[in-house]
Coordinates of N, CA, C and O in Angstrom, one line a residue:
M28 N -214.0 -37.2 81.8 CA -212.7 -36.7 81.4 C -212.9 -35.3 81.0 O -213.8 -34.9 80.2
V29 N -212.1 -34.4 81.5 CA -212.2 -33.0 81.2 C -210.8 -32.5 80.8 O -209.8 -32.8 81.6
G30 N -210.6 -31.8 79.7 CA -209.3 -31.3 79.3 C -208.2 -32.4 79.3 O -207.1 -32.1 79.6
G31 N -208.6 -33.6 78.9 CA -207.6 -34.7 78.9 C -207.3 -35.3 80.2 O -206.4 -36.2 80.3
C32 N -208.0 -34.9 81.3 CA -207.7 -35.4 82.6 C -208.9 -36.1 83.2 O -210.0 -35.6 83.2
A33 N -208.8 -37.4 83.6 CA -209.8 -38.1 84.3 C -209.8 -37.6 85.7 O -208.7 -37.3 86.3
Y34 N -210.9 -37.5 86.4 CA -211.0 -37.0 87.8 C -211.6 -38.0 88.7 O -212.6 -38.6 88.3
G35 N -211.2 -38.1 89.9 CA -211.8 -38.8 90.9 C -211.4 -40.3 90.9 O -210.5 -40.7 90.2
S36 N -211.9 -41.0 91.9 CA -211.5 -42.4 92.0 C -212.7 -43.3 91.7 O -213.3 -43.9 92.6
G37 N -213.1 -43.3 90.4 CA -214.2 -44.1 90.0 C -215.6 -43.4 90.2 O -216.6 -43.9 89.8
E38 N -215.6 -42.3 90.9 CA -216.9 -41.6 91.0 C -217.1 -40.6 89.9 O -216.1 -39.9 89.5
A39 N -218.3 -40.4 89.5 CA -218.6 -39.5 88.4 C -218.5 -38.1 88.8 O -218.1 -37.2 88.1
G40 N -218.8 -37.8 90.1 CA -218.8 -36.4 90.6 C -219.9 -35.6 89.9 O -220.8 -36.1 89.4
V41 N -219.7 -34.3 90.0 CA -220.7 -33.4 89.5 C -220.1 -32.8 88.2 O -218.9 -32.3 88.2
R42 N -220.9 -32.7 87.1 CA -220.4 -32.1 85.9 C -221.1 -30.8 85.7 O -222.4 -30.7 85.7
L43 N -220.4 -29.7 85.6 CA -220.9 -28.4 85.4 C -220.4 -27.8 84.1 O -219.2 -28.1 83.7
E44 N -221.1 -26.9 83.5 CA -220.7 -26.1 82.3 C -220.9 -24.7 82.6 O -221.9 -24.3 83.2
L45 N -219.9 -23.9 82.3 CA -220.0 -22.4 82.5 C -219.8 -21.7 81.2 O -218.9 -22.0 80.4
Q46 N -220.7 -20.8 81.0 CA -220.6 -19.9 79.8 C -220.5 -18.5 80.3 O -221.2 -18.1 81.3
V47 N -219.6 -17.7 79.7 CA -219.4 -16.3 80.1 C -219.7 -15.4 79.0 O -219.3 -15.6 77.9
G48 N -220.5 -14.3 79.3 CA -220.7 -13.3 78.4 C -219.4 -12.5 78.1 O -218.5 -12.6 78.9
L49 N -219.3 -11.8 77.0 CA -218.1 -11.0 76.6 C -217.0 -11.8 76.0 O -215.9 -11.2 75.9
G50 N -217.2 -13.0 75.7 CA -216.2 -13.7 74.8 C -215.2 -14.6 75.5 O -215.1 -14.8 76.7
A51 N -214.3 -15.1 74.6 CA -213.3 -16.2 75.0 C -212.3 -15.6 76.0 O -211.8 -16.4 76.8
G52 N -211.9 -14.4 75.9 CA -210.9 -13.8 76.8 C -211.4 -13.9 78.2 O -210.6 -14.3 79.1
E53 N -212.6 -13.6 78.4 CA -213.2 -13.6 79.8 C -213.3 -15.1 80.2 O -213.1 -15.4 81.4
L54 N -213.6 -16.0 79.3 CA -213.7 -17.4 79.7 C -212.4 -17.9 80.1 O -212.2 -18.6 81.1
R55 N -211.3 -17.6 79.4 CA -210.0 -18.0 79.8 C -209.6 -17.4 81.1 O -208.9 -18.0 81.9
S56 N -210.0 -16.1 81.4 CA -209.7 -15.5 82.6 C -210.4 -16.2 83.8 O -209.7 -16.5 84.8
L57 N -211.6 -16.6 83.6 CA -212.3 -17.4 84.7 C -211.7 -18.7 84.9 O -211.5 -19.2 86.0
Q58 N -211.2 -19.4 83.8 CA -210.5 -20.7 83.9 C -209.3 -20.5 84.8 O -209.0 -21.3 85.7
G59 N -208.5 -19.5 84.5 CA -207.3 -19.3 85.3 C -207.6 -19.0 86.7 O -206.9 -19.4 87.6
W60 N -208.6 -18.2 87.0 CA -209.1 -17.8 88.3 C -209.4 -19.1 89.1 O -209.0 -19.3 90.2
L61 N -210.2 -19.9 88.5 CA -210.7 -21.2 89.2 C -209.5 -22.1 89.5 O -209.4 -22.7 90.5
R62 N -208.6 -22.2 88.5 CA -207.4 -23.0 88.7 C -206.5 -22.5 89.8 O -205.8 -23.3 90.4
A63 N -206.5 -21.2 90.0 CA -205.6 -20.6 91.0 C -206.2 -20.6 92.4 O -205.5 -20.5 93.4
D64 N -207.6 -20.8 92.5 CA -208.2 -20.8 93.8 C -207.9 -22.1 94.5 O -208.3 -23.2 94.0
P65 N -207.2 -22.0 95.7 CA -206.8 -23.3 96.3 C -207.9 -24.2 96.7 O -207.8 -25.4 96.7
V66 N -209.1 -23.6 97.1 CA -210.2 -24.4 97.6 C -210.8 -25.1 96.4 O -211.1 -26.3 96.4
V67 N -211.0 -24.4 95.3 CA -211.7 -25.0 94.1 C -210.8 -26.0 93.4 O -211.2 -27.1 93.1
R68 N -209.5 -25.7 93.3 CA -208.6 -26.6 92.5 C -208.4 -27.9 93.2 O -208.0 -28.9 92.6
R69 N -208.6 -28.0 94.5 CA -208.5 -29.3 95.3 C -209.6 -30.3 94.9 O -209.4 -31.5 95.0
S70 N -210.7 -29.8 94.4 CA -211.9 -30.7 94.2 C -212.5 -30.5 92.8 O -213.5 -31.2 92.5
V71 N -211.9 -29.7 91.9 CA -212.5 -29.5 90.6 C -211.4 -29.6 89.5 O -210.3 -29.1 89.7
V72 N -211.7 -30.3 88.4 CA -210.9 -30.2 87.2 C -211.6 -29.3 86.2 O -212.8 -29.5 85.9
V73 N -210.9 -28.3 85.7 CA -211.5 -27.3 84.8 C -210.9 -27.6 83.4 O -209.7 -27.6 83.2
G74 N -211.8 -27.8 82.5 CA -211.3 -28.0 81.1 C -212.1 -27.0 80.2 O -213.1 -26.4 80.6
V75 N -211.7 -26.9 78.9 CA -212.3 -26.1 78.0 C -212.9 -26.9 76.9 O -212.3 -27.9 76.4
R76 N -214.1 -26.6 76.5 CA -214.7 -27.3 75.3 C -215.0 -26.3 74.3 O -215.6 -25.3 74.5
G77 N -214.5 -26.5 73.1 CA -214.7 -25.6 72.0 C -216.0 -25.8 71.3 O -216.6 -26.9 71.4
G78 N -216.5 -24.7 70.8 CA -217.8 -24.7 70.1 C -217.6 -24.9 68.6 O -216.5 -25.0 68.1
V79 N -218.6 -24.9 67.9 CA -218.6 -25.0 66.4 C -218.3 -23.6 65.9 O -218.9 -22.6 66.2
P80 N -217.2 -23.5 65.0 CA -216.9 -22.2 64.5 C -218.0 -21.6 63.6 O -218.7 -22.4 62.9
G81 N -218.1 -20.3 63.6 CA -219.1 -19.7 62.8 C -218.5 -19.4 61.4 O -217.3 -19.7 61.1
P82 N -219.3 -18.9 60.5 CA -218.8 -18.6 59.1 C -217.6 -17.6 59.2 O -217.6 -16.6 59.9
G83 N -216.5 -18.0 58.5 CA -215.3 -17.1 58.5 C -214.4 -17.4 59.7 O -213.3 -16.8 59.7
D84 N -214.8 -18.2 60.7 CA -213.9 -18.4 61.8 C -212.9 -19.6 61.4 O -213.3 -20.5 60.7
M85 N -211.7 -19.5 62.0 CA -210.7 -20.5 61.8 C -210.7 -21.4 63.1 O -210.5 -20.8 64.1
G86 N -210.7 -22.7 63.0 CA -210.6 -23.5 64.2 C -211.9 -23.5 65.0 O -212.9 -23.1 64.6
T87 N -211.7 -24.0 66.2 CA -212.9 -24.0 67.1 C -213.0 -22.7 67.9 O -212.1 -21.9 68.0
V88 N -214.2 -22.5 68.5 CA -214.5 -21.4 69.2 C -214.5 -21.8 70.7 O -215.1 -22.8 71.1
L89 N -213.8 -21.0 71.5 CA -213.7 -21.3 73.0 C -215.0 -20.7 73.6 O -215.2 -19.5 73.6
D90 N -215.9 -21.6 74.0 CA -217.2 -21.0 74.6 C -217.7 -21.6 75.8 O -218.6 -21.1 76.4
V91 N -217.1 -22.7 76.3 CA -217.7 -23.4 77.5 C -216.5 -23.9 78.3 O -215.6 -24.5 77.8
L92 N -216.6 -23.6 79.6 CA -215.7 -24.3 80.6 C -216.5 -25.4 81.1 O -217.6 -25.3 81.5
E93 N -215.8 -26.6 81.1 CA -216.5 -27.8 81.7 C -215.7 -28.2 82.9 O -214.5 -28.2 82.9
L94 N -216.5 -28.4 84.0 CA -215.9 -28.7 85.3 C -216.4 -30.1 85.8 O -217.6 -30.4 85.6
V95 N -215.5 -30.9 86.3 CA -215.9 -32.1 86.9 C -215.4 -32.1 88.4 O -214.2 -31.8 88.6
T96 N -216.3 -32.3 89.3 CA -215.9 -32.2 90.7 C -215.7 -33.6 91.3 O -216.1 -34.6 90.8
G97 N -215.0 -33.6 92.4 CA -214.7 -34.8 93.1 C -215.1 -34.7 94.5 O -215.9 -33.8 94.9
N98 N -214.6 -35.6 95.3 CA -215.0 -35.6 96.8 C -214.5 -34.2 97.4 O -213.5 -33.7 97.0
G99 N -215.3 -33.8 98.3 CA -215.0 -32.5 99.0 C -215.4 -31.3 98.3 O -215.1 -30.2 98.7
W100 N -216.1 -31.4 97.1 CA -216.6 -30.3 96.4 C -217.6 -29.5 97.2 O -218.5 -30.1 97.8
S101 N -217.5 -28.2 97.2 CA -218.4 -27.3 97.9 C -219.1 -26.3 96.9 O -218.4 -25.5 96.3
A102 N -220.4 -26.4 96.8 CA -221.1 -25.5 95.9 C -220.9 -24.1 96.4 O -220.7 -23.2 95.5
A103 N -220.9 -23.9 97.7 CA -220.7 -22.5 98.2 C -219.3 -21.9 97.8 O -219.2 -20.8 97.3
S104 N -218.3 -22.7 98.0 CA -216.9 -22.2 97.7 C -216.8 -22.0 96.2 O -216.2 -21.0 95.8
F105 N -217.4 -22.8 95.4 CA -217.4 -22.7 93.9 C -218.1 -21.4 93.5 O -217.5 -20.6 92.8
V106 N -219.3 -21.2 94.0 CA -220.1 -20.0 93.6 C -219.4 -18.7 94.1 O -219.3 -17.7 93.4
L107 N -218.8 -18.8 95.3 CA -218.1 -17.6 95.8 C -216.9 -17.3 95.0 O -216.6 -16.1 94.7
A108 N -216.2 -18.3 94.5 CA -215.0 -18.1 93.6 C -215.4 -17.4 92.3 O -214.8 -16.5 91.8
V109 N -216.6 -17.9 91.7 CA -217.1 -17.3 90.5 C -217.5 -15.9 90.7 O -217.2 -15.0 89.9
A110 N -218.2 -15.6 91.8 CA -218.6 -14.3 92.1 C -217.5 -13.3 92.4 O -217.5 -12.2 91.9
A111 N -216.4 -13.8 93.0 CA -215.2 -13.0 93.3 C -214.5 -12.7 91.9 O -214.1 -11.5 91.7
W112 N -214.5 -13.6 91.0 CA -213.9 -13.4 89.7 C -214.7 -12.3 89.0 O -214.1 -11.4 88.4
R113 N -216.0 -12.4 89.0 CA -216.9 -11.4 88.3 C -216.6 -10.0 88.9 O -216.5 -9.1 88.1
Q114 N -216.4 -9.9 90.2 CA -216.2 -8.6 90.8 C -214.8 -8.0 90.4 O -214.6 -6.8 90.5
S115 N -213.9 -8.9 90.0 CA -212.6 -8.4 89.6 C -212.5 -7.9 88.2 O -211.5 -7.3 87.8
R116 N -213.6 -8.1 87.4 CA -213.6 -7.8 86.0 C -214.1 -6.3 85.8 O -215.0 -5.9 86.5
P117 N -213.5 -5.6 84.9 CA -214.0 -4.2 84.6 C -215.4 -4.2 84.2 O -216.2 -3.3 84.6
Q118 N -215.8 -5.1 83.3 CA -217.3 -5.2 83.0 C -217.7 -6.6 83.6 O -217.1 -7.6 83.2
R119 N -218.6 -6.6 84.5 CA -218.9 -7.8 85.1 C -219.8 -8.7 84.2 O -221.0 -8.4 84.1
P120 N -219.2 -9.7 83.6 CA -220.0 -10.5 82.6 C -221.0 -11.4 83.3 O -220.9 -11.8 84.4
R121 N -222.0 -11.7 82.5 CA -223.0 -12.6 82.9 C -222.4 -14.0 82.8 O -221.6 -14.4 81.9
V122 N -222.6 -14.8 83.9 CA -222.1 -16.2 83.9 C -223.3 -17.2 84.1 O -224.1 -17.0 84.9
E123 N -223.3 -18.1 83.2 CA -224.3 -19.2 83.2 C -223.7 -20.5 83.6 O -222.7 -20.9 83.0
I124 N -224.3 -21.1 84.7 CA -223.8 -22.4 85.2 C -224.9 -23.4 84.9 O -226.0 -23.2 85.2
R125 N -224.5 -24.5 84.2 CA -225.4 -25.5 83.9 C -225.0 -26.8 84.6 O -223.8 -27.2 84.6
R126 N -226.0 -27.5 85.1 CA -225.8 -28.8 85.6 C -227.0 -29.6 85.2 O -228.1 -29.4 85.7
G127 N -226.9 -30.5 84.2 CA -228.0 -31.2 83.6 C -229.0 -30.2 83.1 O -228.6 -29.3 82.3
E128 N -230.2 -30.3 83.5 CA -231.3 -29.3 83.1 C -231.3 -28.1 83.9 O -232.1 -27.2 83.5
T129 N -230.6 -28.0 84.9 CA -230.6 -26.8 85.8 C -229.7 -25.7 85.3 O -228.5 -26.0 84.9
V130 N -230.2 -24.5 85.2 CA -229.4 -23.4 84.7 C -229.5 -22.3 85.7 O -230.5 -21.9 86.2
I131 N -228.3 -21.8 86.1 CA -228.2 -20.8 87.1 C -227.4 -19.6 86.4 O -226.4 -19.8 85.9
V132 N -228.0 -18.4 86.5 CA -227.4 -17.3 85.9 C -227.0 -16.2 86.9 O -227.8 -15.9 87.8
L133 N -225.7 -15.8 86.9 CA -225.2 -14.8 87.8 C -225.1 -13.5 87.0 O -224.3 -13.5 86.0
V134 N -225.8 -12.5 87.4 CA -225.8 -11.2 86.7 C -225.5 -10.1 87.7 O -224.7 -9.2 87.4
E135 N -226.1 -10.1 88.8 CA -226.0 -9.0 89.8 C -224.8 -9.2 90.7 O -224.1 -8.2 91.1
G136 N -224.6 -10.4 91.2 CA -223.6 -10.7 92.2 C -224.0 -10.3 93.6 O -223.2 -10.3 94.5
S137 N -225.3 -10.1 93.8 CA -225.9 -9.8 95.1 C -225.8 -11.1 96.0 O -225.7 -12.2 95.5
E138 N -225.9 -10.8 97.3 CA -225.8 -11.9 98.3 C -227.0 -12.9 98.0 O -226.8 -14.1 98.1
E139 N -228.2 -12.3 97.7 CA -229.3 -13.2 97.4 C -229.1 -14.1 96.2 O -229.4 -15.2 96.2
E140 N -228.5 -13.5 95.1 CA -228.3 -14.2 93.9 C -227.2 -15.4 94.2 O -227.4 -16.5 93.7
I141 N -226.2 -15.1 94.9 CA -225.2 -16.1 95.3 C -225.8 -17.2 96.1 O -225.6 -18.4 95.9
A142 N -226.6 -16.8 97.1 CA -227.3 -17.8 98.0 C -228.2 -18.7 97.1 O -228.3 -19.9 97.3
R143 N -229.0 -18.1 96.2 CA -229.9 -18.8 95.3 C -229.1 -19.8 94.5 O -229.5 -21.0 94.3
A144 N -227.9 -19.4 94.0 CA -227.1 -20.3 93.1 C -226.6 -21.4 93.9 O -226.6 -22.6 93.5
V145 N -226.1 -21.2 95.1 CA -225.6 -22.3 96.0 C -226.7 -23.3 96.3 O -226.6 -24.5 96.2
R146 N -227.9 -22.8 96.7 CA -229.1 -23.7 97.0 C -229.4 -24.5 95.7 O -229.7 -25.7 95.9
A147 N -229.4 -23.9 94.6 CA -229.8 -24.6 93.4 C -228.8 -25.7 93.1 O -229.2 -26.8 92.7
L148 N -227.5 -25.4 93.2 CA -226.5 -26.4 92.9 C -226.5 -27.6 94.0 O -226.3 -28.7 93.6
E149 N -226.8 -27.2 95.2 CA -226.9 -28.2 96.2 C -228.1 -29.1 96.0 O -228.1 -30.3 96.3
A150 N -229.2 -28.5 95.6 CA -230.5 -29.2 95.3 C -230.3 -30.2 94.2 O -230.8 -31.4 94.3
V151 N -229.6 -29.9 93.2 CA -229.3 -30.8 92.1 C -228.4 -31.9 92.5 O -228.5 -33.0 92.0
G152 N -227.6 -31.7 93.5 CA -226.7 -32.7 94.0 C -227.4 -33.8 94.6 O -227.0 -35.0 94.6
G153 N -228.6 -33.6 95.1 CA -229.5 -34.6 95.7 C -230.3 -35.4 94.6 O -231.1 -36.2 95.0
G154 N -230.1 -35.0 93.4 CA -230.8 -35.7 92.3 C -232.1 -35.0 91.9 O -232.8 -35.4 91.0
G155 N -232.5 -33.9 92.6 CA -233.7 -33.2 92.3 C -233.5 -32.3 91.1 O -232.4 -32.2 90.6
G156 N -234.6 -31.6 90.7 CA -234.5 -30.8 89.6 C -233.8 -29.4 89.9 O -233.4 -28.7 89.0
G157 N -233.7 -29.1 91.1 CA -233.1 -27.8 91.5 C -233.9 -26.6 91.1 O -235.0 -26.7 90.7
E158 N -233.3 -25.5 91.4 CA -234.0 -24.2 91.1 C -233.5 -23.7 89.7 O -232.5 -24.0 89.3
R159 N -234.3 -23.0 89.1 CA -234.0 -22.5 87.8 C -234.1 -21.0 87.7 O -234.9 -20.3 88.2

């Protein structure tokens, strides 16, 4: 269950977590971007998970996007959507994608980095440890 919504038809799907450098505003921007992408929104439910507030903070801290995928999920479409969002930002924030123990970091947005991220996500889909 993500953001109050169960996804899929009995299948667990793929669970991913995204963290974005530069704060909660950028995280909300990425959330909106992914929800607006027609390919991604057909197969992914995007929710927000708050963090533990720091000293002096009121309420929870928005720090992680949690995604649950269903049938038809494409690692390539997902990574390309995240890369396109990064390119749209004035300061291209660092994006960390976690799936289990696998951590993929997008910093440059180069074709090599995108291809490496897709391969890593696809490798974990087969139950392997994937690329780090």
